[in-house]
Amino acid sequence: MSKTLFEKIIDRELPATIVYEDELCVAFRDINPGAPTHILLVPRQPMVKLSDAEPSDQALLGHLMLTAPKIAAAEGYGDAFRLVVNNGAAAGQSVFHLHLHILAGRPMKWPPG
Ligand code: AMP
């Protein structure tokens, strides 16, 4: 199977500004930021979308949720950030490799568009 865009970034085959990485995940700046800080947190292990997750993915998903606040804090926004997961094309997903959007640095409206 061909690599996803984000696998190519993880494998350094495409350029990106990587701000964090560990054995399970990689985080890099969104190319089209929707906020002063807009980072994508991506598991190294490709998963098309969140609704494909299995019970065996629980530790990985927990790791992503624990890592996102650390990345926001490192950006100076430990107390105010938004996490977004677009699940499926109709929900706005355009890259089919699970990712958390970490958005911060401006007031956030609710509900999101
Ligand atoms: P989504 O629409 O939830 O699938 O989010 C995909 C995100 O990937 C969008 O916010 C895009 O701006 C971002 N994106 C697409 N290509 C790249 C790239 N080469 N480097 C960084 N971010 C990208």
mmCIF file of N, CA and C and ligand atoms in Angstrom:
data_model
loop_
_atom_site.group_PDB
_atom_site.id
_atom_site.type_symbol
_atom_site.label_atom_id
_atom_site.label_comp_id
_atom_site.label_asym_id
_atom_site.label_seq_id
_atom_site.Cartn_x
_atom_site.Cartn_y
_atom_site.Cartn_z
ATOM 1 N N MET A 1 0.844 -1.194 0.000
ATOM 2 C CA MET A 1 0.000 0.000 0.000
ATOM 3 C C MET A 1 0.878 1.242 0.000
ATOM 4 N N SER A 2 0.448 2.271 -0.734
ATOM 5 C CA SER A 2 1.264 3.485 -0.784
ATOM 6 C C SER A 2 1.173 4.228 0.549
ATOM 7 N N LYS A 3 2.221 4.975 0.827
ATOM 8 C CA LYS A 3 2.298 5.698 2.090
ATOM 9 C C LYS A 3 1.334 6.882 2.098
ATOM 10 N N THR A 4 0.810 7.179 3.261
ATOM 11 C CA THR A 4 0.028 8.399 3.397
ATOM 12 C C THR A 4 0.984 9.592 3.402
ATOM 13 N N LEU A 5 0.403 10.764 3.129
ATOM 14 C CA LEU A 5 1.172 12.012 3.196
ATOM 15 C C LEU A 5 1.907 12.116 4.529
ATOM 16 N N PHE A 6 1.222 11.760 5.600
ATOM 17 C CA PHE A 6 1.831 11.929 6.916
ATOM 18 C C PHE A 6 2.913 10.875 7.172
ATOM 19 N N GLU A 7 2.761 9.674 6.599
ATOM 20 C CA GLU A 7 3.858 8.706 6.709
ATOM 21 C C GLU A 7 5.104 9.234 6.000
ATOM 22 N N LYS A 8 4.902 9.913 4.873
ATOM 23 C CA LYS A 8 6.058 10.472 4.155
ATOM 24 C C LYS A 8 6.725 11.557 4.982
ATOM 25 N N ILE A 9 5.930 12.353 5.709
ATOM 26 C CA ILE A 9 6.520 13.354 6.595
ATOM 27 C C ILE A 9 7.270 12.663 7.735
ATOM 28 N N ILE A 10 6.640 11.650 8.324
ATOM 29 C CA ILE A 10 7.286 10.926 9.428
ATOM 30 C C ILE A 10 8.607 10.323 8.956
ATOM 31 N N ASP A 11 8.639 9.820 7.726
ATOM 32 C CA ASP A 11 9.839 9.175 7.182
ATOM 33 C C ASP A 11 10.803 10.162 6.540
ATOM 34 N N ARG A 12 10.503 11.458 6.696
ATOM 35 C CA ARG A 12 11.385 12.538 6.173
ATOM 36 C C ARG A 12 11.488 12.498 4.647
ATOM 37 N N GLU A 13 10.456 11.978 4.001
ATOM 38 C CA GLU A 13 10.437 12.000 2.534
ATOM 39 C C GLU A 13 9.774 13.275 2.033
ATOM 40 N N LEU A 14 9.039 13.948 2.896
ATOM 41 C CA LEU A 14 8.450 15.253 2.597
ATOM 42 C C LEU A 14 8.851 16.201 3.719
ATOM 43 N N PRO A 15 9.062 17.474 3.388
ATOM 44 C CA PRO A 15 9.484 18.420 4.426
ATOM 45 C C PRO A 15 8.325 18.809 5.331
ATOM 46 N N ALA A 16 8.643 19.056 6.579
ATOM 47 C CA ALA A 16 7.672 19.580 7.541
ATOM 48 C C ALA A 16 8.467 20.125 8.715
ATOM 49 N N THR A 17 7.815 21.004 9.468
ATOM 50 C CA THR A 17 8.454 21.525 10.676
ATOM 51 C C THR A 17 8.019 20.645 11.838
ATOM 52 N N ILE A 18 8.885 19.722 12.177
ATOM 53 C CA ILE A 18 8.580 18.776 13.254
ATOM 54 C C ILE A 18 8.914 19.441 14.588
ATOM 55 N N VAL A 19 7.940 19.423 15.504
ATOM 56 C CA VAL A 19 8.143 20.090 16.795
ATOM 57 C C VAL A 19 8.292 19.082 17.931
ATOM 58 N N TYR A 20 7.915 17.834 17.695
ATOM 59 C CA TYR A 20 7.997 16.818 18.753
ATOM 60 C C TYR A 20 7.957 15.448 18.095
ATOM 61 N N GLU A 21 8.675 14.503 18.678
ATOM 62 C CA GLU A 21 8.512 13.112 18.249
ATOM 63 C C GLU A 21 8.964 12.192 19.360
ATOM 64 N N ASP A 22 8.356 11.034 19.399
ATOM 65 C CA ASP A 22 8.795 9.962 20.295
ATOM 66 C C ASP A 22 8.553 8.640 19.585
ATOM 67 N N GLU A 23 8.601 7.554 20.326
ATOM 68 C CA GLU A 23 8.529 6.242 19.680
ATOM 69 C C GLU A 23 7.155 5.945 19.088
ATOM 70 N N LEU A 24 6.143 6.673 19.524
ATOM 71 C CA LEU A 24 4.772 6.384 19.081
ATOM 72 C C LEU A 24 4.171 7.431 18.153
ATOM 73 N N CYS A 25 4.669 8.650 18.222
ATOM 74 C CA CYS A 25 3.995 9.721 17.484
ATOM 75 C C CYS A 25 4.962 10.819 17.053
ATOM 76 N N VAL A 26 4.474 11.610 16.106
ATOM 77 C CA VAL A 26 5.242 12.742 15.570
ATOM 78 C C VAL A 26 4.291 13.928 15.483
ATOM 79 N N ALA A 27 4.797 15.122 15.785
ATOM 80 C CA ALA A 27 3.993 16.341 15.689
ATOM 81 C C ALA A 27 4.723 17.356 14.823
ATOM 82 N N PHE A 28 3.965 17.983 13.937
ATOM 83 C CA PHE A 28 4.561 18.977 13.022
ATOM 84 C C PHE A 28 3.548 20.076 12.758
ATOM 85 N N ARG A 29 4.036 21.227 12.291
ATOM 86 C CA ARG A 29 3.158 22.377 12.068
ATOM 87 C C ARG A 29 2.293 22.166 10.824
ATOM 88 N N ASP A 30 1.025 22.532 10.958
ATOM 89 C CA ASP A 30 0.108 22.440 9.823
ATOM 90 C C ASP A 30 0.557 23.425 8.746
ATOM 91 N N ILE A 31 0.514 22.979 7.503
ATOM 92 C CA ILE A 31 0.979 23.813 6.387
ATOM 93 C C ILE A 31 0.029 24.977 6.119
ATOM 94 N N ASN A 32 -1.197 24.867 6.581
ATOM 95 C CA ASN A 32 -2.208 25.904 6.356
ATOM 96 C C ASN A 32 -2.856 26.234 7.709
ATOM 97 N N PRO A 33 -2.117 26.942 8.571
ATOM 98 C CA PRO A 33 -2.559 27.059 9.966
ATOM 99 C C PRO A 33 -3.857 27.818 10.124
ATOM 100 N N GLY A 34 -4.686 27.286 11.016
ATOM 101 C CA GLY A 34 -5.958 27.923 11.342
ATOM 102 C C GLY A 34 -5.899 28.696 12.639
ATOM 103 N N ALA A 35 -4.719 28.818 13.202
ATOM 104 C CA ALA A 35 -4.516 29.555 14.453
ATOM 105 C C ALA A 35 -3.025 29.840 14.557
ATOM 106 N N PRO A 36 -2.633 30.771 15.423
ATOM 107 C CA PRO A 36 -1.197 31.061 15.553
ATOM 108 C C PRO A 36 -0.364 29.810 15.832
ATOM 109 N N THR A 37 -0.878 28.928 16.667
ATOM 110 C CA THR A 37 -0.283 27.595 16.803
ATOM 111 C C THR A 37 -1.265 26.576 16.231
ATOM 112 N N HIS A 38 -0.826 25.834 15.254
ATOM 113 C CA HIS A 38 -1.647 24.764 14.657
ATOM 114 C C HIS A 38 -0.700 23.613 14.335
ATOM 115 N N ILE A 39 -0.772 22.613 15.180
ATOM 116 C CA ILE A 39 0.144 21.470 15.095
ATOM 117 C C ILE A 39 -0.684 20.213 14.883
ATOM 118 N N LEU A 40 -0.157 19.324 14.075
ATOM 119 C CA LEU A 40 -0.802 18.024 13.846
ATOM 120 C C LEU A 40 -0.013 16.966 14.603
ATOM 121 N N LEU A 41 -0.709 16.209 15.419
ATOM 122 C CA LEU A 41 -0.091 15.125 16.193
ATOM 123 C C LEU A 41 -0.559 13.808 15.588
ATOM 124 N N VAL A 42 0.392 13.027 15.135
ATOM 125 C CA VAL A 42 0.120 11.880 14.257
ATOM 126 C C VAL A 42 0.768 10.621 14.839
ATOM 127 N N PRO A 43 0.024 9.527 14.941
ATOM 128 C CA PRO A 43 0.687 8.283 15.351
ATOM 129 C C PRO A 43 1.587 7.758 14.232
ATOM 130 N N ARG A 44 2.728 7.212 14.613
ATOM 131 C CA ARG A 44 3.593 6.615 13.586
ATOM 132 C C ARG A 44 2.881 5.471 12.883
ATOM 133 N N GLN A 45 2.133 4.710 13.665
ATOM 134 C CA GLN A 45 1.377 3.586 13.112
ATOM 135 C C GLN A 45 0.167 4.152 12.382
ATOM 136 N N PRO A 46 0.081 3.970 11.054
ATOM 137 C CA PRO A 46 -1.045 4.574 10.347
ATOM 138 C C PRO A 46 -2.383 3.962 10.747
ATOM 139 N N MET A 47 -3.341 4.828 10.945
ATOM 140 C CA MET A 47 -4.733 4.409 11.194
ATOM 141 C C MET A 47 -5.568 5.387 10.382
ATOM 142 N N VAL A 48 -6.486 4.894 9.586
ATOM 143 C CA VAL A 48 -7.186 5.779 8.649
ATOM 144 C C VAL A 48 -7.955 6.860 9.396
ATOM 145 N N LYS A 49 -8.689 6.441 10.411
ATOM 146 C CA LYS A 49 -9.491 7.410 11.155
ATOM 147 C C LYS A 49 -9.803 6.862 12.536
ATOM 148 N N LEU A 50 -10.209 7.779 13.413
ATOM 149 C CA LEU A 50 -10.400 7.402 14.815
ATOM 150 C C LEU A 50 -11.396 6.257 14.966
ATOM 151 N N SER A 51 -12.443 6.259 14.156
ATOM 152 C CA SER A 51 -13.474 5.226 14.307
ATOM 153 C C SER A 51 -12.995 3.846 13.883
ATOM 154 N N ASP A 52 -11.786 3.773 13.327
ATOM 155 C CA ASP A 52 -11.189 2.467 13.019
ATOM 156 C C ASP A 52 -10.420 1.901 14.204
ATOM 157 N N ALA A 53 -10.289 2.666 15.272
ATOM 158 C CA ALA A 53 -9.479 2.220 16.410
ATOM 159 C C ALA A 53 -10.091 0.980 17.053
ATOM 160 N N GLU A 54 -9.203 0.134 17.528
ATOM 161 C CA GLU A 54 -9.588 -1.115 18.200
ATOM 162 C C GLU A 54 -9.202 -1.006 19.678
ATOM 163 N N PRO A 55 -9.744 -1.887 20.498
ATOM 164 C CA PRO A 55 -9.322 -1.890 21.901
ATOM 165 C C PRO A 55 -7.801 -1.964 22.067
ATOM 166 N N SER A 56 -7.133 -2.642 21.146
ATOM 167 C CA SER A 56 -5.666 -2.751 21.247
ATOM 168 C C SER A 56 -4.966 -1.410 21.000
ATOM 169 N N ASP A 57 -5.689 -0.414 20.513
ATOM 170 C CA ASP A 57 -5.125 0.921 20.276
ATOM 171 C C ASP A 57 -5.287 1.834 21.495
ATOM 172 N N GLN A 58 -5.835 1.317 22.572
ATOM 173 C CA GLN A 58 -6.150 2.170 23.720
ATOM 174 C C GLN A 58 -4.914 2.902 24.257
ATOM 175 N N ALA A 59 -3.812 2.183 24.385
ATOM 176 C CA ALA A 59 -2.608 2.826 24.936
ATOM 177 C C ALA A 59 -2.094 3.912 23.993
ATOM 178 N N LEU A 60 -2.138 3.638 22.691
ATOM 179 C CA LEU A 60 -1.683 4.639 21.719
ATOM 180 C C LEU A 60 -2.566 5.882 21.780
ATOM 181 N N LEU A 61 -3.868 5.697 21.806
ATOM 182 C CA LEU A 61 -4.777 6.846 21.854
ATOM 183 C C LEU A 61 -4.590 7.627 23.158
ATOM 184 N N GLY A 62 -4.391 6.907 24.239
ATOM 185 C CA GLY A 62 -4.124 7.582 25.505
ATOM 186 C C GLY A 62 -2.825 8.378 25.444
ATOM 187 N N HIS A 63 -1.842 7.803 24.798
ATOM 188 C CA HIS A 63 -0.558 8.501 24.663
ATOM 189 C C HIS A 63 -0.731 9.798 23.873
ATOM 190 N N LEU A 64 -1.506 9.745 22.818
ATOM 191 C CA LEU A 64 -1.746 10.967 22.036
ATOM 192 C C LEU A 64 -2.425 12.026 22.907
ATOM 193 N N MET A 65 -3.404 11.616 23.690
ATOM 194 C CA MET A 65 -4.132 12.573 24.533
ATOM 195 C C MET A 65 -3.261 13.143 25.639
ATOM 196 N N LEU A 66 -2.307 12.369 26.100
ATOM 197 C CA LEU A 66 -1.398 12.877 27.123
ATOM 198 C C LEU A 66 -0.278 13.725 26.523
ATOM 199 N N THR A 67 0.032 13.471 25.270
ATOM 200 C CA THR A 67 1.125 14.198 24.620
ATOM 201 C C THR A 67 0.663 15.568 24.123
ATOM 202 N N ALA A 68 -0.573 15.655 23.638
ATOM 203 C CA ALA A 68 -1.057 16.927 23.077
ATOM 204 C C ALA A 68 -0.922 18.088 24.071
ATOM 205 N N PRO A 69 -1.316 17.947 25.334
ATOM 206 C CA PRO A 69 -1.160 19.078 26.258
ATOM 207 C C PRO A 69 0.294 19.468 26.485
ATOM 208 N N LYS A 70 1.184 18.503 26.423
ATOM 209 C CA LYS A 70 2.610 18.833 26.585
ATOM 210 C C LYS A 70 3.095 19.678 25.417
ATOM 211 N N ILE A 71 2.625 19.346 24.223
ATOM 212 C CA ILE A 71 3.021 20.124 23.045
ATOM 213 C C ILE A 71 2.431 21.531 23.145
ATOM 214 N N ALA A 72 1.160 21.621 23.546
ATOM 215 C CA ALA A 72 0.545 22.948 23.708
ATOM 216 C C ALA A 72 1.309 23.757 24.756
ATOM 217 N N ALA A 73 1.700 23.120 25.837
ATOM 218 C CA ALA A 73 2.444 23.830 26.889
ATOM 219 C C ALA A 73 3.797 24.297 26.367
ATOM 220 N N ALA A 74 4.445 23.471 25.574
ATOM 221 C CA ALA A 74 5.742 23.853 25.025
ATOM 222 C C ALA A 74 5.623 25.048 24.090
ATOM 223 N N GLU A 75 4.433 25.225 23.520
ATOM 224 C CA GLU A 75 4.165 26.377 22.637
ATOM 225 C C GLU A 75 3.752 27.605 23.445
ATOM 226 N N GLY A 76 3.566 27.420 24.760
ATOM 227 C CA GLY A 76 3.153 28.530 25.616
ATOM 228 C C GLY A 76 1.657 28.613 25.840
ATOM 229 N N TYR A 77 0.946 27.546 25.500
ATOM 230 C CA TYR A 77 -0.518 27.546 25.602
ATOM 231 C C TYR A 77 -1.031 26.362 26.424
ATOM 232 N N GLY A 78 -0.350 26.080 27.520
ATOM 233 C CA GLY A 78 -0.714 24.930 28.326
ATOM 234 C C GLY A 78 -2.111 24.997 28.908
ATOM 235 N N ASP A 79 -2.641 26.233 29.078
ATOM 236 C CA ASP A 79 -3.949 26.384 29.726
ATOM 237 C C ASP A 79 -5.090 26.602 28.743
ATOM 238 N N ALA A 80 -4.802 26.838 27.484
ATOM 239 C CA ALA A 80 -5.874 27.176 26.535
ATOM 240 C C ALA A 80 -5.499 26.702 25.144
ATOM 241 N N PHE A 81 -6.059 25.585 24.789
ATOM 242 C CA PHE A 81 -5.843 25.058 23.437
ATOM 243 C C PHE A 81 -7.066 24.235 23.066
ATOM 244 N N ARG A 82 -7.183 23.949 21.793
ATOM 245 C CA ARG A 82 -8.294 23.104 21.325
ATOM 246 C C ARG A 82 -7.717 21.905 20.595
ATOM 247 N N LEU A 83 -8.305 20.739 20.837
ATOM 248 C CA LEU A 83 -7.975 19.524 20.086
ATOM 249 C C LEU A 83 -9.139 19.196 19.167
ATOM 250 N N VAL A 84 -8.822 18.878 17.927
ATOM 251 C CA VAL A 84 -9.850 18.519 16.952
ATOM 252 C C VAL A 84 -9.422 17.244 16.244
ATOM 253 N N VAL A 85 -10.365 16.330 16.104
ATOM 254 C CA VAL A 85 -10.167 15.163 15.246
ATOM 255 C C VAL A 85 -11.314 15.143 14.247
ATOM 256 N N ASN A 86 -10.990 15.312 12.985
ATOM 257 C CA ASN A 86 -11.990 15.186 11.931
ATOM 258 C C ASN A 86 -12.043 13.715 11.521
ATOM 259 N N ASN A 87 -13.203 13.105 11.710
ATOM 260 C CA ASN A 87 -13.349 11.667 11.448
ATOM 261 C C ASN A 87 -14.238 11.458 10.224
ATOM 262 N N GLY A 88 -13.601 11.214 9.090
ATOM 263 C CA GLY A 88 -14.365 10.985 7.861
ATOM 264 C C GLY A 88 -14.486 12.256 7.029
ATOM 265 N N ALA A 89 -14.613 12.053 5.716
ATOM 266 C CA ALA A 89 -14.635 13.187 4.780
ATOM 267 C C ALA A 89 -15.757 14.167 5.099
ATOM 268 N N ALA A 90 -16.921 13.659 5.462
ATOM 269 C CA ALA A 90 -18.057 14.547 5.728
ATOM 270 C C ALA A 90 -17.837 15.393 6.968
ATOM 271 N N ALA A 91 -16.908 14.980 7.809
ATOM 272 C CA ALA A 91 -16.569 15.753 9.009
ATOM 273 C C ALA A 91 -15.346 16.632 8.782
ATOM 274 N N GLY A 92 -14.851 16.671 7.540
ATOM 275 C CA GLY A 92 -13.740 17.557 7.220
ATOM 276 C C GLY A 92 -12.393 16.878 7.124
ATOM 277 N N GLN A 93 -12.353 15.551 7.262
ATOM 278 C CA GLN A 93 -11.057 14.871 7.154
ATOM 279 C C GLN A 93 -10.595 14.857 5.703
ATOM 280 N N SER A 94 -9.359 15.277 5.480
ATOM 281 C CA SER A 94 -8.810 15.289 4.123
ATOM 282 C C SER A 94 -7.556 14.433 3.999
ATOM 283 N N VAL A 95 -6.904 14.142 5.113
ATOM 284 C CA VAL A 95 -5.745 13.247 5.100
ATOM 285 C C VAL A 95 -6.132 12.025 5.935
ATOM 286 N N PHE A 96 -6.079 10.870 5.302
ATOM 287 C CA PHE A 96 -6.643 9.666 5.929
ATOM 288 C C PHE A 96 -5.560 8.868 6.658
ATOM 289 N N HIS A 97 -5.002 9.563 7.614
ATOM 290 C CA HIS A 97 -4.043 9.028 8.591
ATOM 291 C C HIS A 97 -4.379 9.801 9.857
ATOM 292 N N LEU A 98 -4.887 9.095 10.852
ATOM 293 C CA LEU A 98 -5.374 9.750 12.073
ATOM 294 C C LEU A 98 -4.441 10.860 12.531
ATOM 295 N N HIS A 99 -5.025 11.994 12.887
ATOM 296 C CA HIS A 99 -4.231 13.099 13.433
ATOM 297 C C HIS A 99 -5.091 13.932 14.353
ATOM 298 N N LEU A 100 -4.460 14.460 15.393
ATOM 299 C CA LEU A 100 -5.087 15.430 16.272
ATOM 300 C C LEU A 100 -4.607 16.809 15.851
ATOM 301 N N HIS A 101 -5.553 17.714 15.623
ATOM 302 C CA HIS A 101 -5.186 19.114 15.430
ATOM 303 C C HIS A 101 -5.046 19.748 16.813
ATOM 304 N N ILE A 102 -3.940 20.408 17.065
ATOM 305 C CA ILE A 102 -3.741 21.189 18.285
ATOM 306 C C ILE A 102 -3.746 22.656 17.863
ATOM 307 N N LEU A 103 -4.770 23.371 18.303
ATOM 308 C CA LEU A 103 -4.956 24.770 17.887
ATOM 309 C C LEU A 103 -4.881 25.661 19.121
ATOM 310 N N ALA A 104 -4.178 26.775 19.003
ATOM 311 C CA ALA A 104 -4.056 27.683 20.149
ATOM 312 C C ALA A 104 -3.582 29.046 19.667
ATOM 313 N N GLY A 105 -3.738 30.025 20.553
ATOM 314 C CA GLY A 105 -3.182 31.344 20.279
ATOM 315 C C GLY A 105 -4.184 32.367 19.819
ATOM 316 N N ARG A 106 -5.450 32.002 19.806
ATOM 317 C CA ARG A 106 -6.515 32.966 19.481
ATOM 318 C C ARG A 106 -7.774 32.521 20.212
ATOM 319 N N PRO A 107 -8.736 33.441 20.403
ATOM 320 C CA PRO A 107 -10.004 33.008 21.008
ATOM 321 C C PRO A 107 -10.677 31.981 20.105
ATOM 322 N N MET A 108 -11.295 30.969 20.722
ATOM 323 C CA MET A 108 -11.966 29.905 19.978
ATOM 324 C C MET A 108 -13.478 30.069 20.104
ATOM 325 N N LYS A 109 -14.151 29.945 18.991
ATOM 326 C CA LYS A 109 -15.616 30.024 19.002
ATOM 327 C C LYS A 109 -16.217 28.631 19.158
ATOM 328 N N TRP A 110 -17.459 28.630 19.586
ATOM 329 C CA TRP A 110 -18.183 27.362 19.709
ATOM 330 C C TRP A 110 -19.606 27.557 19.231
ATOM 331 N N PRO A 111 -20.204 26.679 18.457
ATOM 332 C CA PRO A 111 -19.582 25.453 17.940
ATOM 333 C C PRO A 111 -18.625 25.730 16.794
ATOM 334 N N PRO A 112 -17.679 24.827 16.566
ATOM 335 C CA PRO A 112 -16.780 24.991 15.420
ATOM 336 C C PRO A 112 -17.572 24.816 14.125
ATOM 337 N N GLY A 113 -17.084 25.417 13.069
ATOM 338 C CA GLY A 113 -17.793 25.370 11.784
ATOM 339 C C GLY A 113 -17.696 24.019 11.125
HETATM 340 P P1 AMP B 1 -7.901 17.074 8.063
HETATM 341 O O1 AMP B 1 -8.643 17.941 7.096
HETATM 342 O O2 AMP B 1 -8.495 16.998 9.436
HETATM 343 O O3 AMP B 1 -7.621 15.707 7.467
HETATM 344 O O4 AMP B 1 -6.506 17.773 8.301
HETATM 345 C C1 AMP B 1 -5.453 17.653 7.406
HETATM 346 C C2 AMP B 1 -4.527 18.792 7.682
HETATM 347 O O5 AMP B 1 -3.291 18.510 7.068
HETATM 348 C C3 AMP B 1 -5.002 20.148 7.144
HETATM 349 O O6 AMP B 1 -5.135 21.075 8.209
HETATM 350 C C4 AMP B 1 -3.899 20.543 6.173
HETATM 351 O O7 AMP B 1 -3.623 21.926 6.194
HETATM 352 C C5 AMP B 1 -2.716 19.722 6.683
HETATM 353 N N1 AMP B 1 -1.697 19.434 5.703
HETATM 354 C C6 AMP B 1 -1.877 18.976 4.448
HETATM 355 N N2 AMP B 1 -0.685 18.790 3.855
HETATM 356 C C7 AMP B 1 0.260 19.094 4.774
HETATM 357 C C8 AMP B 1 1.676 19.113 4.763
HETATM 358 N N3 AMP B 1 2.388 18.740 3.669
HETATM 359 N N4 AMP B 1 2.329 19.518 5.870
HETATM 360 C C9 AMP B 1 1.638 19.900 6.962
HETATM 361 N N5 AMP B 1 0.302 19.903 7.038
HETATM 362 C C10 AMP B 1 -0.385 19.521 5.952
#
